XYZ file of N, CA and C in Angstrom:
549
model
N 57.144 114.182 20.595
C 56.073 113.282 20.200
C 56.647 112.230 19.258
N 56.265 111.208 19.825
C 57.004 109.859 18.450
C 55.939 109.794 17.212
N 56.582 108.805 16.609
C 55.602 109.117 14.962
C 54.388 107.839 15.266
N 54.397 107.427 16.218
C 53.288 106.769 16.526
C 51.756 107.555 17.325
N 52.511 108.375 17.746
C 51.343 109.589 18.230
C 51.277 110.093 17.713
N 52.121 110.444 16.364
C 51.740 111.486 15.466
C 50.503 110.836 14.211
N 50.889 109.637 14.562
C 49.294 108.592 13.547
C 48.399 108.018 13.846
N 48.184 108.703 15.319
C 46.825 108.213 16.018
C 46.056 109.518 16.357
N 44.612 109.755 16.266
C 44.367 110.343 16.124
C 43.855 110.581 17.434
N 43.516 111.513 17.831
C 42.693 112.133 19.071
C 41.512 112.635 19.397
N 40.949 113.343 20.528
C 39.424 113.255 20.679
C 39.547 114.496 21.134
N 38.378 115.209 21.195
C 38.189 116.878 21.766
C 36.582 116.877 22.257
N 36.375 116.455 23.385
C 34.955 116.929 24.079
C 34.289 118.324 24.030
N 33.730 119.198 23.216
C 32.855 120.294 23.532
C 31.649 120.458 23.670
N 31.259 121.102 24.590
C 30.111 121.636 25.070
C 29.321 122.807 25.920
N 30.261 123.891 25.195
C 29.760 124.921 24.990
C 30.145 125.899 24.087
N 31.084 126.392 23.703
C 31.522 127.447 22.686
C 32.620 126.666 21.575
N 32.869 125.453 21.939
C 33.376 124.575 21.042
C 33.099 124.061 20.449
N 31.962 123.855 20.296
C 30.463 123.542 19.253
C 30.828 124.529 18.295
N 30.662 125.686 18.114
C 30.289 126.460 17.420
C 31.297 127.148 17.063
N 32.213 126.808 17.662
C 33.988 127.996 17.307
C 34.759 127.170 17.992
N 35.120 125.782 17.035
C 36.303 125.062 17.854
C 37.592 125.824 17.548
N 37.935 126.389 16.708
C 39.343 127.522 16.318
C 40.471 126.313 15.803
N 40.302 125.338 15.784
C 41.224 124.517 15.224
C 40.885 123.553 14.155
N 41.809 122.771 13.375
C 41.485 121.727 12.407
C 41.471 120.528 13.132
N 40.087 119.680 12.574
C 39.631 118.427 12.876
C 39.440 117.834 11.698
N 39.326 116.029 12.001
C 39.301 115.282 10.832
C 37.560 114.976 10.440
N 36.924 114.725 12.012
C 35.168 115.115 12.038
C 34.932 115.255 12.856
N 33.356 115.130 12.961
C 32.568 115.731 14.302
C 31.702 114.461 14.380
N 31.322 114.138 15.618
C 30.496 113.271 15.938
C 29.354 113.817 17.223
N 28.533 113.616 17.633
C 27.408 114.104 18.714
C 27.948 112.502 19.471
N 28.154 113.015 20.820
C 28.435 112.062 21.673
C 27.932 112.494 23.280
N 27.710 111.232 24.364
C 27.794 111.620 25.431
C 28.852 111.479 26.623
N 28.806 112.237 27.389
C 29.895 112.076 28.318
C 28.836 112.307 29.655
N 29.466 110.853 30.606
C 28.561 110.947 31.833
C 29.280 111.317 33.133
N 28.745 111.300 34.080
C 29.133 111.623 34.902
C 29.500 113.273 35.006
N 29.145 114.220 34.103
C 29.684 115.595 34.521
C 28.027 116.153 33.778
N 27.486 117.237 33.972
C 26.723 118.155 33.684
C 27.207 119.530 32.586
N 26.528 120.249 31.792
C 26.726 121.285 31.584
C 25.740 122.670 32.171
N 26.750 123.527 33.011
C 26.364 124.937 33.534
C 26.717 126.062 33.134
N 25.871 126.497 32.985
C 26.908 128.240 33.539
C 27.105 128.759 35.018
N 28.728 128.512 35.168
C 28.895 128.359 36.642
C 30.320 128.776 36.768
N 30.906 129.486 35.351
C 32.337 129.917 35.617
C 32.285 131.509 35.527
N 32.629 132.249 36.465
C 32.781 133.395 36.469
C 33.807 133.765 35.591
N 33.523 134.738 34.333
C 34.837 134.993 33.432
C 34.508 136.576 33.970
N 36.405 136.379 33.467
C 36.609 137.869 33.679
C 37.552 138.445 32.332
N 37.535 137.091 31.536
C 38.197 137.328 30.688
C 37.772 137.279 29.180
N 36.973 136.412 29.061
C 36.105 135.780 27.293
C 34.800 136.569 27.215
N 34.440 136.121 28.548
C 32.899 137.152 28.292
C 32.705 138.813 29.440
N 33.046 138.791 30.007
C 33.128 139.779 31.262
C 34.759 140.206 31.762
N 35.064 140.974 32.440
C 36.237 141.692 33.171
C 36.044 141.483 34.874
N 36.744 141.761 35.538
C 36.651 141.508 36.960
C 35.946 142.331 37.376
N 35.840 143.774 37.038
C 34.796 144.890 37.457
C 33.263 144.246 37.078
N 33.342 143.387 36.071
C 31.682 143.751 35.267
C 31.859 141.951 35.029
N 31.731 140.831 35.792
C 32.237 139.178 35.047
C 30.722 139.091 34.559
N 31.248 138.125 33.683
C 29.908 137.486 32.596
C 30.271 135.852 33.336
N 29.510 135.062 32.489
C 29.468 133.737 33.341
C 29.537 132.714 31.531
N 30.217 131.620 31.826
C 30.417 130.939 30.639
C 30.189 129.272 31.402
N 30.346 128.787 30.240
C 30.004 127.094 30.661
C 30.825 126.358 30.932
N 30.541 125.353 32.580
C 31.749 124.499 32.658
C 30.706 123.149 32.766
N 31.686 122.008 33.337
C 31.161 121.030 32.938
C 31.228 120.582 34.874
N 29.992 120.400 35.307
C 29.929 120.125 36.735
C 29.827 118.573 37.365
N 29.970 117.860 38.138
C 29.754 117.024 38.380
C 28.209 116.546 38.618
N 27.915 115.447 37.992
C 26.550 114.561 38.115
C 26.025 114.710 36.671
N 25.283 113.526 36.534
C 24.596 113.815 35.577
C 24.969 113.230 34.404
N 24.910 113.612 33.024
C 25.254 113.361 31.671
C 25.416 114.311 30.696
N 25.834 114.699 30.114
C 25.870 116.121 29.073
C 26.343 115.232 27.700
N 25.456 115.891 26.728
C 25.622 115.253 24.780
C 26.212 116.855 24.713
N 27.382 116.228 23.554
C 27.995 117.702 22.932
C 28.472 116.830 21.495
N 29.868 117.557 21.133
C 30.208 117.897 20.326
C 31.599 116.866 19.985
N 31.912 115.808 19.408
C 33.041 115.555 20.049
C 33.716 115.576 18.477
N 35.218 116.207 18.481
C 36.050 116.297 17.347
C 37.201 115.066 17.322
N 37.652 114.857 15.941
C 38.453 114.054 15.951
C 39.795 114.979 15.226
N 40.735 115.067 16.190
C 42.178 115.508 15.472
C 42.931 114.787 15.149
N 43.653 114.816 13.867
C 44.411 114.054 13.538
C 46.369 114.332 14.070
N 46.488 113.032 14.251
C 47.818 113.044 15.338
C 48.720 113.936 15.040
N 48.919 114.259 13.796
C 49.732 115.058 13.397
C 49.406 116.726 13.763
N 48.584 116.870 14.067
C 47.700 118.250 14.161
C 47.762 118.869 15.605
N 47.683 117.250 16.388
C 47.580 117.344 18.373
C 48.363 118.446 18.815
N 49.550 118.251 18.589
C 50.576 119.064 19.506
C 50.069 120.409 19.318
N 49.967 121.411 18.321
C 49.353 122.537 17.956
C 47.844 122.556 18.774
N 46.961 121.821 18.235
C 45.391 121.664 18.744
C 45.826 121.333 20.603
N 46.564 120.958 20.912
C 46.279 120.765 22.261
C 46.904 122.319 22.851
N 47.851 122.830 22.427
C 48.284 124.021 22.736
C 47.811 125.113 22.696
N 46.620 124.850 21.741
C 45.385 126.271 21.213
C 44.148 125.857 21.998
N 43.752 124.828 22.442
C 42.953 124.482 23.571
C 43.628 125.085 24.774
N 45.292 124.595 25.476
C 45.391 125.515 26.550
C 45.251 126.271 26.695
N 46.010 127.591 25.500
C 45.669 128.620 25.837
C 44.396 129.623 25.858
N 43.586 129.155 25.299
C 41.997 128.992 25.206
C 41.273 129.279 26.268
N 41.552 127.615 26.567
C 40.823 127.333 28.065
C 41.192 127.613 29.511
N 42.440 128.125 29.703
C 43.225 128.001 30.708
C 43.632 129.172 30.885
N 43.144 130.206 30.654
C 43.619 131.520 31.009
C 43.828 131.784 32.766
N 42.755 130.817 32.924
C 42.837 131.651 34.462
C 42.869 129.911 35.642
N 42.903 128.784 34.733
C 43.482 127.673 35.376
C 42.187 127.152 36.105
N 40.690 127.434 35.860
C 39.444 127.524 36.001
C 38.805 125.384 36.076
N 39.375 125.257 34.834
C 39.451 124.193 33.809
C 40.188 123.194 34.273
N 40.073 121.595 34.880
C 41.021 120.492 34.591
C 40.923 120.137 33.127
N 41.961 120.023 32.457
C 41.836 118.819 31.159
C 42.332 117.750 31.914
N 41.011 116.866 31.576
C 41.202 115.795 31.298
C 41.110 114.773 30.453
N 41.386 113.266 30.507
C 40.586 112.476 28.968
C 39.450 111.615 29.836
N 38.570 111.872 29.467
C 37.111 111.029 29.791
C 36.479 110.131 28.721
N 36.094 108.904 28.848
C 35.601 107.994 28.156
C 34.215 108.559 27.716
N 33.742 108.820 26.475
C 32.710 109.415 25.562
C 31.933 108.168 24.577
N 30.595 108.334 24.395
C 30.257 107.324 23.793
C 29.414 108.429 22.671
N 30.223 108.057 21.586
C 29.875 108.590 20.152
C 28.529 107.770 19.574
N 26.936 108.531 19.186
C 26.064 108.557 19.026
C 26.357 107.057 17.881
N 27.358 106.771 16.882
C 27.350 105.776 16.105
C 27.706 104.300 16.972
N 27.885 104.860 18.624
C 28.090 103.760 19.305
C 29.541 103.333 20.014
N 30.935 104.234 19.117
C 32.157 103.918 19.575
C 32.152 104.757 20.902
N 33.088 104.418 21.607
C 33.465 104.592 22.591
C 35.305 105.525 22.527
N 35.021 106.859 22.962
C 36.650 106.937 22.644
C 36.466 107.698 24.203
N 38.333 107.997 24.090
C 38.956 108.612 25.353
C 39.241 110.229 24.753
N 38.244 111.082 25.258
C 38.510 112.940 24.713
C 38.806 113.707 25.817
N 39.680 114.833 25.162
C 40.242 115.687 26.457
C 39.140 116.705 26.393
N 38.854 116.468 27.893
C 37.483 117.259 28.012
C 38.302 118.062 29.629
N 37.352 119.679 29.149
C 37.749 120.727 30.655
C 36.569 120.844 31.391
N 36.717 120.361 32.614
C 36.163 120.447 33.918
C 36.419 121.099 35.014
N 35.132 121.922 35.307
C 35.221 123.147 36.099
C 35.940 122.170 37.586
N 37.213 123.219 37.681
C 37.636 122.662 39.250
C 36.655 123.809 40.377
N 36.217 123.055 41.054
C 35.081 123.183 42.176
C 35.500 124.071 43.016
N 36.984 123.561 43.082
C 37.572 124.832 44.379
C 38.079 125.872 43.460
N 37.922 126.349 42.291
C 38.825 127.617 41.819
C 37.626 128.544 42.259
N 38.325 130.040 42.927
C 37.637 130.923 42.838
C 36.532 132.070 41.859
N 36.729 130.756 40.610
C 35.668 131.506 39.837
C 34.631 130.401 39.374
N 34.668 129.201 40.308
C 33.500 128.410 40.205
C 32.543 128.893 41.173
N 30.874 129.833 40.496
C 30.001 129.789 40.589
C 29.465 129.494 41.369
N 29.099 127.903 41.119
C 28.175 127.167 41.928
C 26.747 126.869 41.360
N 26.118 126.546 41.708
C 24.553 126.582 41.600
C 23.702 128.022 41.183
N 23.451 128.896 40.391
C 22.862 130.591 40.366
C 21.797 129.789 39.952
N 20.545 130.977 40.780
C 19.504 131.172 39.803
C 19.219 131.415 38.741
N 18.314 130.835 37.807
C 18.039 131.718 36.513
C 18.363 133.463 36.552
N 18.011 133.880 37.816
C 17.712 135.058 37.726
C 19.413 135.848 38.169
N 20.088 135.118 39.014
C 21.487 135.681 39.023
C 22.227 134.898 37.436
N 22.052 133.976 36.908
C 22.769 133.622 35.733
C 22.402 135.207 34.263
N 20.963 135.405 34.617
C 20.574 136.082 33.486
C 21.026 137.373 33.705
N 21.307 138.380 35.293
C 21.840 139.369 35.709
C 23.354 139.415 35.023
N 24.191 138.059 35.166
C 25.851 138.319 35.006
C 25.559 138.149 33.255
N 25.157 137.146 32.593
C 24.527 136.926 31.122
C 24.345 138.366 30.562
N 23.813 139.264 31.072
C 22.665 140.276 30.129
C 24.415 141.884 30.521
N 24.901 141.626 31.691
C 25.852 142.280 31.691
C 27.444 142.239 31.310
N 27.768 140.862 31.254
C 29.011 140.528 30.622
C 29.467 140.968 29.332
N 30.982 141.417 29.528
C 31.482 142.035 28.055
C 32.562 141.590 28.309
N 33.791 140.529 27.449
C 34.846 140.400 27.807
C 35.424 140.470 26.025
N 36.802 139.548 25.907
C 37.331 139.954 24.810
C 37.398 139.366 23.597
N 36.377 138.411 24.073
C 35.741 137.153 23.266
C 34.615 138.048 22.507
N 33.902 139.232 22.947
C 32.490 140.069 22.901
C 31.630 139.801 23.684
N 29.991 139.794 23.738
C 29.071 139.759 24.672
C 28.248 138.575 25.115
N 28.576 138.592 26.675
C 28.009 137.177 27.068
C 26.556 136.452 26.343
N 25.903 137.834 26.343
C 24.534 137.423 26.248
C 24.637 136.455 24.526
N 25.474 136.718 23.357
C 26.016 136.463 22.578
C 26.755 134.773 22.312
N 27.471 134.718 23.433
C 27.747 133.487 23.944
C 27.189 132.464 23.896
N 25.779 133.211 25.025
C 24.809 132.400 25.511
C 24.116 131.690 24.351
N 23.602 132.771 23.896
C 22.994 132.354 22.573
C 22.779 131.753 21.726
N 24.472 131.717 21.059
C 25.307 131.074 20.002
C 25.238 129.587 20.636
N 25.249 129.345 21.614
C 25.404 128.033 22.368
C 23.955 127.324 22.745
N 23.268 128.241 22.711
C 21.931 127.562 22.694
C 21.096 127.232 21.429
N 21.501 128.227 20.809
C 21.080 127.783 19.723
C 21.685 126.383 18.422
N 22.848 126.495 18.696
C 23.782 125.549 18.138
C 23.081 124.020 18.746
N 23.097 124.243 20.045
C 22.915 122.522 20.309
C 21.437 122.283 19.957
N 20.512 123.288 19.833
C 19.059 123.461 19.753
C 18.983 122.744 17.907
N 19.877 123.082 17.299
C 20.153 122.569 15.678
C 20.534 121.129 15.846
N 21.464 120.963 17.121
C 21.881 119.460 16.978
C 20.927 118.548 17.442
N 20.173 119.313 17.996
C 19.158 118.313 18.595
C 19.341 117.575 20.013
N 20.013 118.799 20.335
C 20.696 118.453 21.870
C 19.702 119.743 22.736
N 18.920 119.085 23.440
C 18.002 119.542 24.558
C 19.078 119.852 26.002
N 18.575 120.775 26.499
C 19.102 121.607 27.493
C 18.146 122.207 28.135
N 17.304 122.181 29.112
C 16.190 122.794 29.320
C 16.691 123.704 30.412
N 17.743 123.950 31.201
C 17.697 125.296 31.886
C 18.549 126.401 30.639
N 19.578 125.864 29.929
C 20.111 126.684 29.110
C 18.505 127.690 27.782
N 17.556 126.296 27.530
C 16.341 127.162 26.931
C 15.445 127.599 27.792
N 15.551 127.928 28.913
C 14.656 129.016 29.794
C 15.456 130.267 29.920
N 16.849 129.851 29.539
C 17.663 131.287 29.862
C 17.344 131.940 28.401
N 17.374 130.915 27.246
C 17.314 131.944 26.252
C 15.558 132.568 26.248
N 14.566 132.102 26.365
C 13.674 132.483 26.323
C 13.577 133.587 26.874
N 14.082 133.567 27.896
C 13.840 135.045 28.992
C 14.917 136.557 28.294
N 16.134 135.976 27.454
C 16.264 136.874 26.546
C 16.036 136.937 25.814
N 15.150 136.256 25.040
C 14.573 136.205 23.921
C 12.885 137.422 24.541
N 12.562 137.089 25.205
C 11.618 138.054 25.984
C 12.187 139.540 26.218
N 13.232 139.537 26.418
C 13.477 140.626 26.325
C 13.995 141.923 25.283
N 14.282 140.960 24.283
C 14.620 141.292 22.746
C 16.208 141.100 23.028
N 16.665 140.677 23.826
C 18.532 140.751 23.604
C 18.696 139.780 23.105
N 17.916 138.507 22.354
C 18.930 137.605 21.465
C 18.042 137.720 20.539
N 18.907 138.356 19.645
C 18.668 138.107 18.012
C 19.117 137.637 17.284
């Protein structure tokens, strides 16, 4: 890395468990949108939230649409580490493209953040589930991250503080919230 990348700073798109447990140092946080992709639960884990015997389901980012999250700013000096604790993070099972996508930060700037997008053809993209198959793999997932339903939660509730609306993610919590599993 030259010392010119090491004094520019960088961007980190989250929107789902990176909200709430980015695991690395940032300089801030901004609420931004990124278009053209959606947020689902549509990745079969077998690893963060569920095992291959028993998968839980976690959030990727799908094509269409618009999704508001979370966007971090790392400072250049920090990248090489922060991008390496994002791979190994996100990429356990190669689920994930990183890419950099153009984001428009709620104060109006415009930056370029490395954001992971569910690849369509990996065998643990989902697809489209019902509420009712999302809340089946949700209410049974255990991986090594702890419990999906937990996940779910933490993630709904987080953007529910930011003031980031999600209306199939709050029908999923309601229905565990109906059932007493999110507390």
């Amino acid at each position: 890395m030259s010392a010119a990348d090491e004094a520019e700073n960088h961007w980190v798109f989250g929107y789902g468990s990176l909200i709430w447990n980015p695991g690395f140092p940032f300089v801030s946080t901004h609420l931004g949108r990124l278009k053209g992709a959606h947020r689902s639960l549509s990745i079969i884990s077998h690893h963060h939230r569920g095992t291959v015997e028993q998968p839980g389901l976690v959030f990727g980012l799908t094509r269409g649409g618009s999704v508001r999250g979370m966007v971090f700013e790392v400072a250049g000096a920090d990248w090489p580490s922060v991008r390496a604790y994002l791979e190994a993070r996100e990429q356990v099972t190669m689920v994930y493209r990183d890419v950099m996508r153009p984001v428009l930060l709620d104060d109006g700037r415009k930056v370029s953040a490395l954001t992971f997008v569910v690849d369509e053809r990996h065998e643990q993209f989902a697809g489209n589930l019902t509420l009712d198959e999302q809340l089946a793999m949700v209410r049974a997932g255990v991986g090594i991250s702890g419990r999906n339903i937990d996940y779910v939660v933490n993630t709904a509730k987080h953007l529910e503080s930011l003031g980031i609306r999600d209306r199939v993610l709050m029908d999923l919590l309601r229905k565990l919230e109906d059932e007493g599993q999110a507390a």
